[in-house]
Structures are given as C-alpha cells and as structure tokens.
mmCIF file of N, CA and C in Angstrom:
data_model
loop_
_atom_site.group_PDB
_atom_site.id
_atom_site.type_symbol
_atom_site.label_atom_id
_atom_site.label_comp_id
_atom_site.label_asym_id
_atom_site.label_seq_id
_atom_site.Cartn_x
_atom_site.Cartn_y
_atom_site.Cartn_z
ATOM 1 N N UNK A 103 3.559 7.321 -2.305
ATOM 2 C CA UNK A 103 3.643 8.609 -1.650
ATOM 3 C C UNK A 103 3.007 8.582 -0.269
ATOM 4 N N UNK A 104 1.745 7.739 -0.433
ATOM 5 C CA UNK A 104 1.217 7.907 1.452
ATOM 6 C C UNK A 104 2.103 7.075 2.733
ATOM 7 N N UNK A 105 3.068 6.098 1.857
ATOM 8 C CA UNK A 105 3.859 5.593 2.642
ATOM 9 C C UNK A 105 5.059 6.487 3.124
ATOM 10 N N UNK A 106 5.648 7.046 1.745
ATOM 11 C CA UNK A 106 6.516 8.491 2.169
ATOM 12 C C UNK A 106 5.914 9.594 3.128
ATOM 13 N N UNK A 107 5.096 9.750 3.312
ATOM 14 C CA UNK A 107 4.233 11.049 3.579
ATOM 15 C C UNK A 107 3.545 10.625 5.460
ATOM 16 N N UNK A 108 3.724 9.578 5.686
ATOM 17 C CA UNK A 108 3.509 9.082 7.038
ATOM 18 C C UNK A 108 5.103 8.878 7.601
ATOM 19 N N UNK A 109 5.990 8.390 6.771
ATOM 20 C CA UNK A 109 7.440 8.018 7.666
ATOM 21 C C UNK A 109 7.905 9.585 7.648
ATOM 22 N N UNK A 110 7.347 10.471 6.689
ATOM 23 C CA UNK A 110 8.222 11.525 6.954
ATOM 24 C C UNK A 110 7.586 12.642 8.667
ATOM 25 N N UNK A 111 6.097 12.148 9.302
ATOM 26 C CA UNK A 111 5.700 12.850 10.338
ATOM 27 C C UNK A 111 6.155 11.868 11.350
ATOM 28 N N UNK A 112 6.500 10.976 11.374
ATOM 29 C CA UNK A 112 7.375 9.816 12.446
ATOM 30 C C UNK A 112 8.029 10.786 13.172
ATOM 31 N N UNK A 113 8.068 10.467 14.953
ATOM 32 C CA UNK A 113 9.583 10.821 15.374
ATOM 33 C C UNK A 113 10.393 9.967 15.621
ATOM 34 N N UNK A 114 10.712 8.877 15.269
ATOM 35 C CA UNK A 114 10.741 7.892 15.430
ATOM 36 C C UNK A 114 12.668 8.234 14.715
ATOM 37 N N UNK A 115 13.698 7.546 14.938
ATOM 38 C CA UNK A 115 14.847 7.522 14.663
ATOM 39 C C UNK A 115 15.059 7.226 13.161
ATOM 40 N N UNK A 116 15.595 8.338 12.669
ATOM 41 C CA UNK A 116 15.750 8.151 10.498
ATOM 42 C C UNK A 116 15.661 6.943 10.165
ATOM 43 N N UNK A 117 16.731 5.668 11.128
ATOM 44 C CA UNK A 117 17.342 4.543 10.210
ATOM 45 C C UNK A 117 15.985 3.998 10.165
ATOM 46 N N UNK A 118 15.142 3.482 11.201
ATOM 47 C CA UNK A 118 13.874 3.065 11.132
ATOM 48 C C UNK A 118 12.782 3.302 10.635
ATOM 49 N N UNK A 119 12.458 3.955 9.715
ATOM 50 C CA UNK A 119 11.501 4.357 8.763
ATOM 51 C C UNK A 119 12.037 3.793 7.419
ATOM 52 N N UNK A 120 11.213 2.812 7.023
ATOM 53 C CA UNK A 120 11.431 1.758 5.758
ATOM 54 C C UNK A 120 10.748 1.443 4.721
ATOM 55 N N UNK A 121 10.329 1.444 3.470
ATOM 56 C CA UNK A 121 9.619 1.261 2.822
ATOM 57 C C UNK A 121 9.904 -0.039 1.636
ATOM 58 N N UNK A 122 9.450 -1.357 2.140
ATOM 59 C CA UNK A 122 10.101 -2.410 0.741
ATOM 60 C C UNK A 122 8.832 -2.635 0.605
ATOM 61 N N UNK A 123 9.601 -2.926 -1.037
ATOM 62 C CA UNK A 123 8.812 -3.334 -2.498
ATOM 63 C C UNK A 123 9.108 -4.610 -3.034
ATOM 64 N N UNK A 124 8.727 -5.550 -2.612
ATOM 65 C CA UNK A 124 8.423 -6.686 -3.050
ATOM 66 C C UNK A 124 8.132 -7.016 -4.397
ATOM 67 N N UNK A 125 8.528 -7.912 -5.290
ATOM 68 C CA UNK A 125 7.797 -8.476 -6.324
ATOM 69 C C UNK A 125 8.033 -10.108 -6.419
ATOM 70 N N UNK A 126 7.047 -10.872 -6.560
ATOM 71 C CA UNK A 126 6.962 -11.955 -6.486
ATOM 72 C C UNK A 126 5.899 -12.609 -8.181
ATOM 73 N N UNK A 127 6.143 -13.639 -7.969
ATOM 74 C CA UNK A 127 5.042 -14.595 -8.744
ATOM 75 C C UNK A 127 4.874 -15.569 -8.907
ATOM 76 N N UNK A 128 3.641 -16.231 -9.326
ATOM 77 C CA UNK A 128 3.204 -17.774 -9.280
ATOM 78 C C UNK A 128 3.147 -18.349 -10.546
ATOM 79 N N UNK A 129 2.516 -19.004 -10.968
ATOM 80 C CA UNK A 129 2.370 -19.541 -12.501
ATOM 81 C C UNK A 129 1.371 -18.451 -13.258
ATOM 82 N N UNK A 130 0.717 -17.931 -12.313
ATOM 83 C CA UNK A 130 -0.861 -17.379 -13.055
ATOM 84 C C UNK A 130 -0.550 -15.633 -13.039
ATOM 85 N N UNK A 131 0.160 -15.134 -12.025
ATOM 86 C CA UNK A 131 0.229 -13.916 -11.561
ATOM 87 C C UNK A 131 1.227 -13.133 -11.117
ATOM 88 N N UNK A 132 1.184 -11.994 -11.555
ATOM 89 C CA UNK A 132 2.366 -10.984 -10.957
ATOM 90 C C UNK A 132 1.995 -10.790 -9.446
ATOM 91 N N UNK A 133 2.773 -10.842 -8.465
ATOM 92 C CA UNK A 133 2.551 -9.859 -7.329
ATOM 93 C C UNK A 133 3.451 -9.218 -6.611
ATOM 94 N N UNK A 134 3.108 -7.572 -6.791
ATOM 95 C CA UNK A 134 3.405 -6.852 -5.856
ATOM 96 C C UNK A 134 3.142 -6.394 -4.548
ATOM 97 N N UNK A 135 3.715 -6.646 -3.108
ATOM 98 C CA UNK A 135 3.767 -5.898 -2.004
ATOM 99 C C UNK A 135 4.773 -4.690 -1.942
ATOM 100 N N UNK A 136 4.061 -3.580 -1.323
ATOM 101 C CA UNK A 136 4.265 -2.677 -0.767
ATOM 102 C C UNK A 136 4.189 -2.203 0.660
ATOM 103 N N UNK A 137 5.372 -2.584 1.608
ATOM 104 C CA UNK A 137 4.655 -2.491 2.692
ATOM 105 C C UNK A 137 5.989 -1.433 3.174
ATOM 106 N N UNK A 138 5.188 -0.769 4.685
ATOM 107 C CA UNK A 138 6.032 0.796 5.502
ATOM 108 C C UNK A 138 6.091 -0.235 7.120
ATOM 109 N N UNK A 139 7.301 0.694 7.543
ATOM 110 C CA UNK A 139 6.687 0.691 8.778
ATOM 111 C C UNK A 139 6.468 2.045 9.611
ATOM 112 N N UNK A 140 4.916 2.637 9.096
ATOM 113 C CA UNK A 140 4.730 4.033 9.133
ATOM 114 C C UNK A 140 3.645 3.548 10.876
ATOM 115 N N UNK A 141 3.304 2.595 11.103
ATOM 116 C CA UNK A 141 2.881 1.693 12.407
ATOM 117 C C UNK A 141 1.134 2.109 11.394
ATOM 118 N N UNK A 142 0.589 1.640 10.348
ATOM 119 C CA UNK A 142 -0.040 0.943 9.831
ATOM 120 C C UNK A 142 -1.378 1.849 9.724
ATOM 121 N N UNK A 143 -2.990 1.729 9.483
ATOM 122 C CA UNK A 143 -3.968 2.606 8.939
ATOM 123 C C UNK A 143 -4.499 2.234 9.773
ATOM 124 N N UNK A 144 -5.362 3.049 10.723
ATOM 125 C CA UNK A 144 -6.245 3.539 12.101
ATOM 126 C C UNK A 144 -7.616 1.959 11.536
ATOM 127 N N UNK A 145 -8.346 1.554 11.832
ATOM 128 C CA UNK A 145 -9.212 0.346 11.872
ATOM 129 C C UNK A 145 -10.232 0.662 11.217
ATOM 130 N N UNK A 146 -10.938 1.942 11.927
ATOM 131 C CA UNK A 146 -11.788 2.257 11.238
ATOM 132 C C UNK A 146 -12.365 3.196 10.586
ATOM 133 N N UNK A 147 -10.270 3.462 9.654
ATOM 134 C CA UNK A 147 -10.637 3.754 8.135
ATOM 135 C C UNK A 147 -10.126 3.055 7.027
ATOM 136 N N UNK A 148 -9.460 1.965 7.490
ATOM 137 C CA UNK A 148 -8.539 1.372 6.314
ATOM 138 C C UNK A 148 -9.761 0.549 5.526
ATOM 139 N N UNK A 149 -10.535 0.266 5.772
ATOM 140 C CA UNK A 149 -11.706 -0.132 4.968
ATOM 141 C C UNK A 149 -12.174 0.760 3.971
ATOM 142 N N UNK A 150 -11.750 2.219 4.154
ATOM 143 C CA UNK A 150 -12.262 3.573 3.335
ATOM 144 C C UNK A 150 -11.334 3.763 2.071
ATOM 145 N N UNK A 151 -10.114 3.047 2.473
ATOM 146 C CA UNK A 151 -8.999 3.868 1.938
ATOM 147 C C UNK A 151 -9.451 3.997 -0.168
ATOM 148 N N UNK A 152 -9.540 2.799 -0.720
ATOM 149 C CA UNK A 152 -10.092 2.816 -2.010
ATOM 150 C C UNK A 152 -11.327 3.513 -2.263
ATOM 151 N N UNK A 153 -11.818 4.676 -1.321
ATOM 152 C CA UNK A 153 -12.910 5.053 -2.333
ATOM 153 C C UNK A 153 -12.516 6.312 -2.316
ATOM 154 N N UNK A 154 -13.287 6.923 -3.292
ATOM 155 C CA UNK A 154 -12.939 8.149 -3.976
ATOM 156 C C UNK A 154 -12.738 9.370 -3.131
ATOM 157 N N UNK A 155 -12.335 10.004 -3.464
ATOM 158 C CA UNK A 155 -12.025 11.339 -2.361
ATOM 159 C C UNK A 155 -11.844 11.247 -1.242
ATOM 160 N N UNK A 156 -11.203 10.254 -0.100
ATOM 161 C CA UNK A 156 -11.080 9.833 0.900
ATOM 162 C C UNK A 156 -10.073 10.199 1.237
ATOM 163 N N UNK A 157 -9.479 11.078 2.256
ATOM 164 C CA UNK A 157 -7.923 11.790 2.034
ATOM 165 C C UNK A 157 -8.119 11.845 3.995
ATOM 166 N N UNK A 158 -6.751 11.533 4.047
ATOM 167 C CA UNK A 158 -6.244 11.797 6.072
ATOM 168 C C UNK A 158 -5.416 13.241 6.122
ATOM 169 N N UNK A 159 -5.166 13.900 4.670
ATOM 170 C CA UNK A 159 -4.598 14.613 4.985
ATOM 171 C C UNK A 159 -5.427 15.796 4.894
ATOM 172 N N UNK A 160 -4.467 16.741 4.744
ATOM 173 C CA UNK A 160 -4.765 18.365 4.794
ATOM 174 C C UNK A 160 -5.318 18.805 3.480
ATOM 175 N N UNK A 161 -6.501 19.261 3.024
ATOM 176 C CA UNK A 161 -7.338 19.682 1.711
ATOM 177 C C UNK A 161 -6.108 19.882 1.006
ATOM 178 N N UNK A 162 -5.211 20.696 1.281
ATOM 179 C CA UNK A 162 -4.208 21.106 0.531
ATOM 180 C C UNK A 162 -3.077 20.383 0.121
ATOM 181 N N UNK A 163 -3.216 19.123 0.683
ATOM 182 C CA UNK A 163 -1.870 18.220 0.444
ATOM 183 C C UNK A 163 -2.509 17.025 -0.408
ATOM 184 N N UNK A 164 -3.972 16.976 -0.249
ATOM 185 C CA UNK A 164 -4.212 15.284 -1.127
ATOM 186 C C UNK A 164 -5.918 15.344 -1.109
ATOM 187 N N UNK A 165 -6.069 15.041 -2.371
ATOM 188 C CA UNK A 165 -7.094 15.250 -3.114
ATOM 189 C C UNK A 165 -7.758 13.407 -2.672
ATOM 190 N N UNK A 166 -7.492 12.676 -2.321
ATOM 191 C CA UNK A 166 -8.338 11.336 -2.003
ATOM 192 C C UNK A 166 -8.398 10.482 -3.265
ATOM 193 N N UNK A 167 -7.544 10.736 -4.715
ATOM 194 C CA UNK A 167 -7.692 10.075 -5.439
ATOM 195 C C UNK A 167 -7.020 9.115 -5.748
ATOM 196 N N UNK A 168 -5.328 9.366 -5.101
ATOM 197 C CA UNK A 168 -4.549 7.906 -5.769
ATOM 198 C C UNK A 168 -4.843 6.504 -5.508
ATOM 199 N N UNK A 169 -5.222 6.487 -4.422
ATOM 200 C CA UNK A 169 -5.585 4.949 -3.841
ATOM 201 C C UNK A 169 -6.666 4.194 -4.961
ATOM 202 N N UNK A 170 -7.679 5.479 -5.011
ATOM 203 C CA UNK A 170 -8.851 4.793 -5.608
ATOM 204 C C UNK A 170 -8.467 4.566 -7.217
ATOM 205 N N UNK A 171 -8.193 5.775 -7.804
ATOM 206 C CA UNK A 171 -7.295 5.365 -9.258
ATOM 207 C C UNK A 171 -6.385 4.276 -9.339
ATOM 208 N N UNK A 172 -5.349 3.577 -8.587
ATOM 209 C CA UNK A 172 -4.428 3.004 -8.105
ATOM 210 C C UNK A 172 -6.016 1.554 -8.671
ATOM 211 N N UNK A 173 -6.914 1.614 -7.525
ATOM 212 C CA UNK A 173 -8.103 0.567 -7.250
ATOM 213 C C UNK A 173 -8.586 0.227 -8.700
ATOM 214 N N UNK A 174 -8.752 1.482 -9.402
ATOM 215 C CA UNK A 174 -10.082 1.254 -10.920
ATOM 216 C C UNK A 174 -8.901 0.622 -12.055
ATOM 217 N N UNK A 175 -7.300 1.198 -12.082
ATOM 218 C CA UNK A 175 -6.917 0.881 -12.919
ATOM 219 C C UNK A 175 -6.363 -0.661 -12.447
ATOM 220 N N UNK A 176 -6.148 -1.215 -11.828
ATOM 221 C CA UNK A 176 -5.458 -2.232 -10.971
ATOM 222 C C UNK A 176 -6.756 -3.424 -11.665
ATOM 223 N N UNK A 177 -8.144 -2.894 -10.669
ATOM 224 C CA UNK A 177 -9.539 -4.182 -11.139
ATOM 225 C C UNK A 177 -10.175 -4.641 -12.379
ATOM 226 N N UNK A 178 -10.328 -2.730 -12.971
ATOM 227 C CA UNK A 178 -10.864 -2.499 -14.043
ATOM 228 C C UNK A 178 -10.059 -2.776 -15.016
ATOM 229 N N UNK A 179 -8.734 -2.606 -15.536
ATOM 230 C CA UNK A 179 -7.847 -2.472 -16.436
ATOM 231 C C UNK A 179 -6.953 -3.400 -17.039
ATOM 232 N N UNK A 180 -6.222 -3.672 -15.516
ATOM 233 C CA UNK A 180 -5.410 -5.164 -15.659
ATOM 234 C C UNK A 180 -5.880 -6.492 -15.070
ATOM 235 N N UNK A 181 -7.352 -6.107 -15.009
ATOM 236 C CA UNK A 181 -7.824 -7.512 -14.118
ATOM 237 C C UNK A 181 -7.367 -8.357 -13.111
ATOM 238 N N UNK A 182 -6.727 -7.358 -11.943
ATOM 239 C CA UNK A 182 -6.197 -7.545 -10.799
ATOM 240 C C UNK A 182 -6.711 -7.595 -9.874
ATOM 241 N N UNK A 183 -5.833 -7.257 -8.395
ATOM 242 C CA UNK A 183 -6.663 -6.993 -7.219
ATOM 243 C C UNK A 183 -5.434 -6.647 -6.419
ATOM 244 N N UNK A 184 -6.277 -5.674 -5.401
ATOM 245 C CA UNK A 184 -5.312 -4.840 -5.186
ATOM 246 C C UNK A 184 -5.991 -5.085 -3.197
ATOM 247 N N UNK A 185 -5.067 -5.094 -2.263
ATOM 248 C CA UNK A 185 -6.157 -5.119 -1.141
ATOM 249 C C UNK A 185 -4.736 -4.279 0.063
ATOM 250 N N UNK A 186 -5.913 -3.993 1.118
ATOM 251 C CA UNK A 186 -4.261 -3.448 2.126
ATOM 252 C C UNK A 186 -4.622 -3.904 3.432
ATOM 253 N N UNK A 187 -3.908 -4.232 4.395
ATOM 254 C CA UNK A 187 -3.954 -4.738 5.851
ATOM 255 C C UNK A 187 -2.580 -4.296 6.430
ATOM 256 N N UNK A 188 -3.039 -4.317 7.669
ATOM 257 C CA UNK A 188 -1.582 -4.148 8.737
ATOM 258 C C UNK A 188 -1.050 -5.237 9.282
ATOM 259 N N UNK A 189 0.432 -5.206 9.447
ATOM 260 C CA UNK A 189 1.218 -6.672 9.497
ATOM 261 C C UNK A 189 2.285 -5.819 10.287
ATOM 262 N N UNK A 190 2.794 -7.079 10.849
ATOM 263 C CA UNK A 190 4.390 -6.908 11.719
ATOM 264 C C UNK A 190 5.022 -7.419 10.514
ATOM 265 N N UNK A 191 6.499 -6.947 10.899
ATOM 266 C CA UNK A 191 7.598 -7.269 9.967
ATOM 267 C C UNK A 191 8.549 -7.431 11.011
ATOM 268 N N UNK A 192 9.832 -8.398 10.494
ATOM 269 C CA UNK A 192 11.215 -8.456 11.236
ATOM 270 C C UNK A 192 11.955 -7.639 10.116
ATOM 271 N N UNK A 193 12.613 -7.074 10.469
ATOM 272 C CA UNK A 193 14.109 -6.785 9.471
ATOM 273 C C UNK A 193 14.991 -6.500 10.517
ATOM 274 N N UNK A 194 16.174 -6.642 9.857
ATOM 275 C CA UNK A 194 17.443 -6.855 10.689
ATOM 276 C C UNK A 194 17.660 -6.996 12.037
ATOM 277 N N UNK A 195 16.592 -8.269 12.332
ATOM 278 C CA UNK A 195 16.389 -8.577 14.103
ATOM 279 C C UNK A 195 15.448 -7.662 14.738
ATOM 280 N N UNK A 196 15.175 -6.372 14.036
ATOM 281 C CA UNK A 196 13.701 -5.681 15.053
ATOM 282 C C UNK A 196 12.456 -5.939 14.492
ATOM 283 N N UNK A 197 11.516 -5.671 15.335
ATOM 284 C CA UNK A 197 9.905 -5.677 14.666
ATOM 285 C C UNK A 197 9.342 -4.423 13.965
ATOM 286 N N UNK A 198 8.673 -4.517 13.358
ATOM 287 C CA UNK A 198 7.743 -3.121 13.046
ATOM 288 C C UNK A 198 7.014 -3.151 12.769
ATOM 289 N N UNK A 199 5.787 -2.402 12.622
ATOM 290 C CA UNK A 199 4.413 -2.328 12.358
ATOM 291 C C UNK A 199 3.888 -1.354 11.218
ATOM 292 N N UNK A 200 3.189 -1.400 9.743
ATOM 293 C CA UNK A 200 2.913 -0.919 9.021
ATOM 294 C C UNK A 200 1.864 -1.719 8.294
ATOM 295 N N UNK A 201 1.563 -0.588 7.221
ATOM 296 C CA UNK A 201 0.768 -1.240 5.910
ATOM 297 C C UNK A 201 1.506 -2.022 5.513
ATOM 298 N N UNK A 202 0.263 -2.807 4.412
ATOM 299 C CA UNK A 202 0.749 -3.732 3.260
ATOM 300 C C UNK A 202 0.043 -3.551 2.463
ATOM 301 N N UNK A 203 0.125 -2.804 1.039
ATOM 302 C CA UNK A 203 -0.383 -3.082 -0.131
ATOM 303 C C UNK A 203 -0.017 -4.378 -0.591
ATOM 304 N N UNK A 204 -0.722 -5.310 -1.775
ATOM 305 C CA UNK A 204 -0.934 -6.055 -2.438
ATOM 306 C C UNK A 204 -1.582 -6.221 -3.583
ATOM 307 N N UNK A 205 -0.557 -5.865 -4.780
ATOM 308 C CA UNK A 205 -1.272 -6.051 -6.110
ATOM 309 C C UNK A 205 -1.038 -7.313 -6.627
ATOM 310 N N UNK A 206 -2.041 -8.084 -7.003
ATOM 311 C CA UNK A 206 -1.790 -8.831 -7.926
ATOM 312 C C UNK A 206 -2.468 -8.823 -9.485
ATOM 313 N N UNK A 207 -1.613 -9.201 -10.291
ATOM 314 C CA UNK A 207 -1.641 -9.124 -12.019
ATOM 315 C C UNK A 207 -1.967 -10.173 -12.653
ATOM 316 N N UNK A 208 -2.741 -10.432 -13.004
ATOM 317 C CA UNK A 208 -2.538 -11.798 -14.509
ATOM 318 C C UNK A 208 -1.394 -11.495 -15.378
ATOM 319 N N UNK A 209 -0.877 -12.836 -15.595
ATOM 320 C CA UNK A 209 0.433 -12.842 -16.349
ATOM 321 C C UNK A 209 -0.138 -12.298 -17.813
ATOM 322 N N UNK A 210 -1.016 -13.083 -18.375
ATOM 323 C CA UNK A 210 -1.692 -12.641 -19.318
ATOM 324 C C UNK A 210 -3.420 -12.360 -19.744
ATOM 325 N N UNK A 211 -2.960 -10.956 -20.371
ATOM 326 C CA UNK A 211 -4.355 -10.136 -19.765
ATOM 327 C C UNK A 211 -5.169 -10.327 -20.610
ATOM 328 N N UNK A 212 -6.646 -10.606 -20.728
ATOM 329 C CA UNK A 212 -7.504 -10.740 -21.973
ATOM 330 C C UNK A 212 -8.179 -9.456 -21.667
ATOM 331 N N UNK A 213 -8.211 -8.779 -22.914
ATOM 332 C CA UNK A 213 -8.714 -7.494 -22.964
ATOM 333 C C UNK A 213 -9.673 -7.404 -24.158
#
C-alpha cells in the first residue's frame, strides 16, 4: 500500500508509475523484492521506516504500523529478514528511481 499510496501523489505520466514483485530463491531461502518507482524514501527517514508508529502520512490515513508488523512477523515469526534501500531500475529502456523491499524466508522453518 505505501508503494500504491506514493505513485498515486506522482505527477509524473500514468504509464510510468510501476510497482514489480519479484520472487526468487536459493537453496536455503525464499526471496521476495518489492520494488516502486515512487523516486524512493527521503535519507533521513528510511532508517525509521520499521519502527512502530512511524507514519509520512496524514494521522488520518496511516497509523505507522504496517511496516513494523510486516518487520516482527517477517524476524520474529518466519525467521527472516526483511530490509529496504533505494535503487535505479531499467525497464523497457528508461531509468527510474524507487524503493526496494526485501524479504527473505527460510525454506524450512524451525519453530
């Protein structure tokens, strides 16, 4: 949703607002990327983004919790890791600039 919720204040031309979902894996691990090209999280807050109640938006639009829930069930739960940075991308010959989520999973979980 925060990737939806940034391409939708873009003025930027419809076709160019993108959101891919990646899934990949190795021998040991699931991984998912999630990356926008919403042009990526300000420097010095993307370090904030996983903690609790931490919200860019409007009191009324976002409570600061998904990221961090997203964080407890991801570390705590499935014994993952979850991290985000800003990256260029090519697609179809142009550049763009956005987030990147990154989850990764153990194939198999000891619980």
């Amino acid at each position: 949703n925060n990737g939806s919720d940034i391409l939708k204040t873009k003025v930027d031309c419809e076709d160019e607002k993108y959101i891919f979902i990646n899934l990949n894996e190795d021998e040991k691990s699931v991984i998912i990327e999630i990356q926008d090209s919403g042009g990526g999280i300000p420097k010095g807050i993307i370090s904030k983004v996983f903690e609790p109640y931490f919200t860019t938006k409007h009191q009324s639009k976002g409570t600061g919790l998904g990221l961090y829930m997203t964080h407890k069930i991801v570390e705590d739960n499935l014994k993952g890791s979850i991290f985000v940075e800003n990256c260029k991308f090519a697609y179809k010959g142009k550049s763009y600039f956005g987030a990147k989520f990154t989850i990764k999973i153990p194939k198999v979980l000891k619980i």
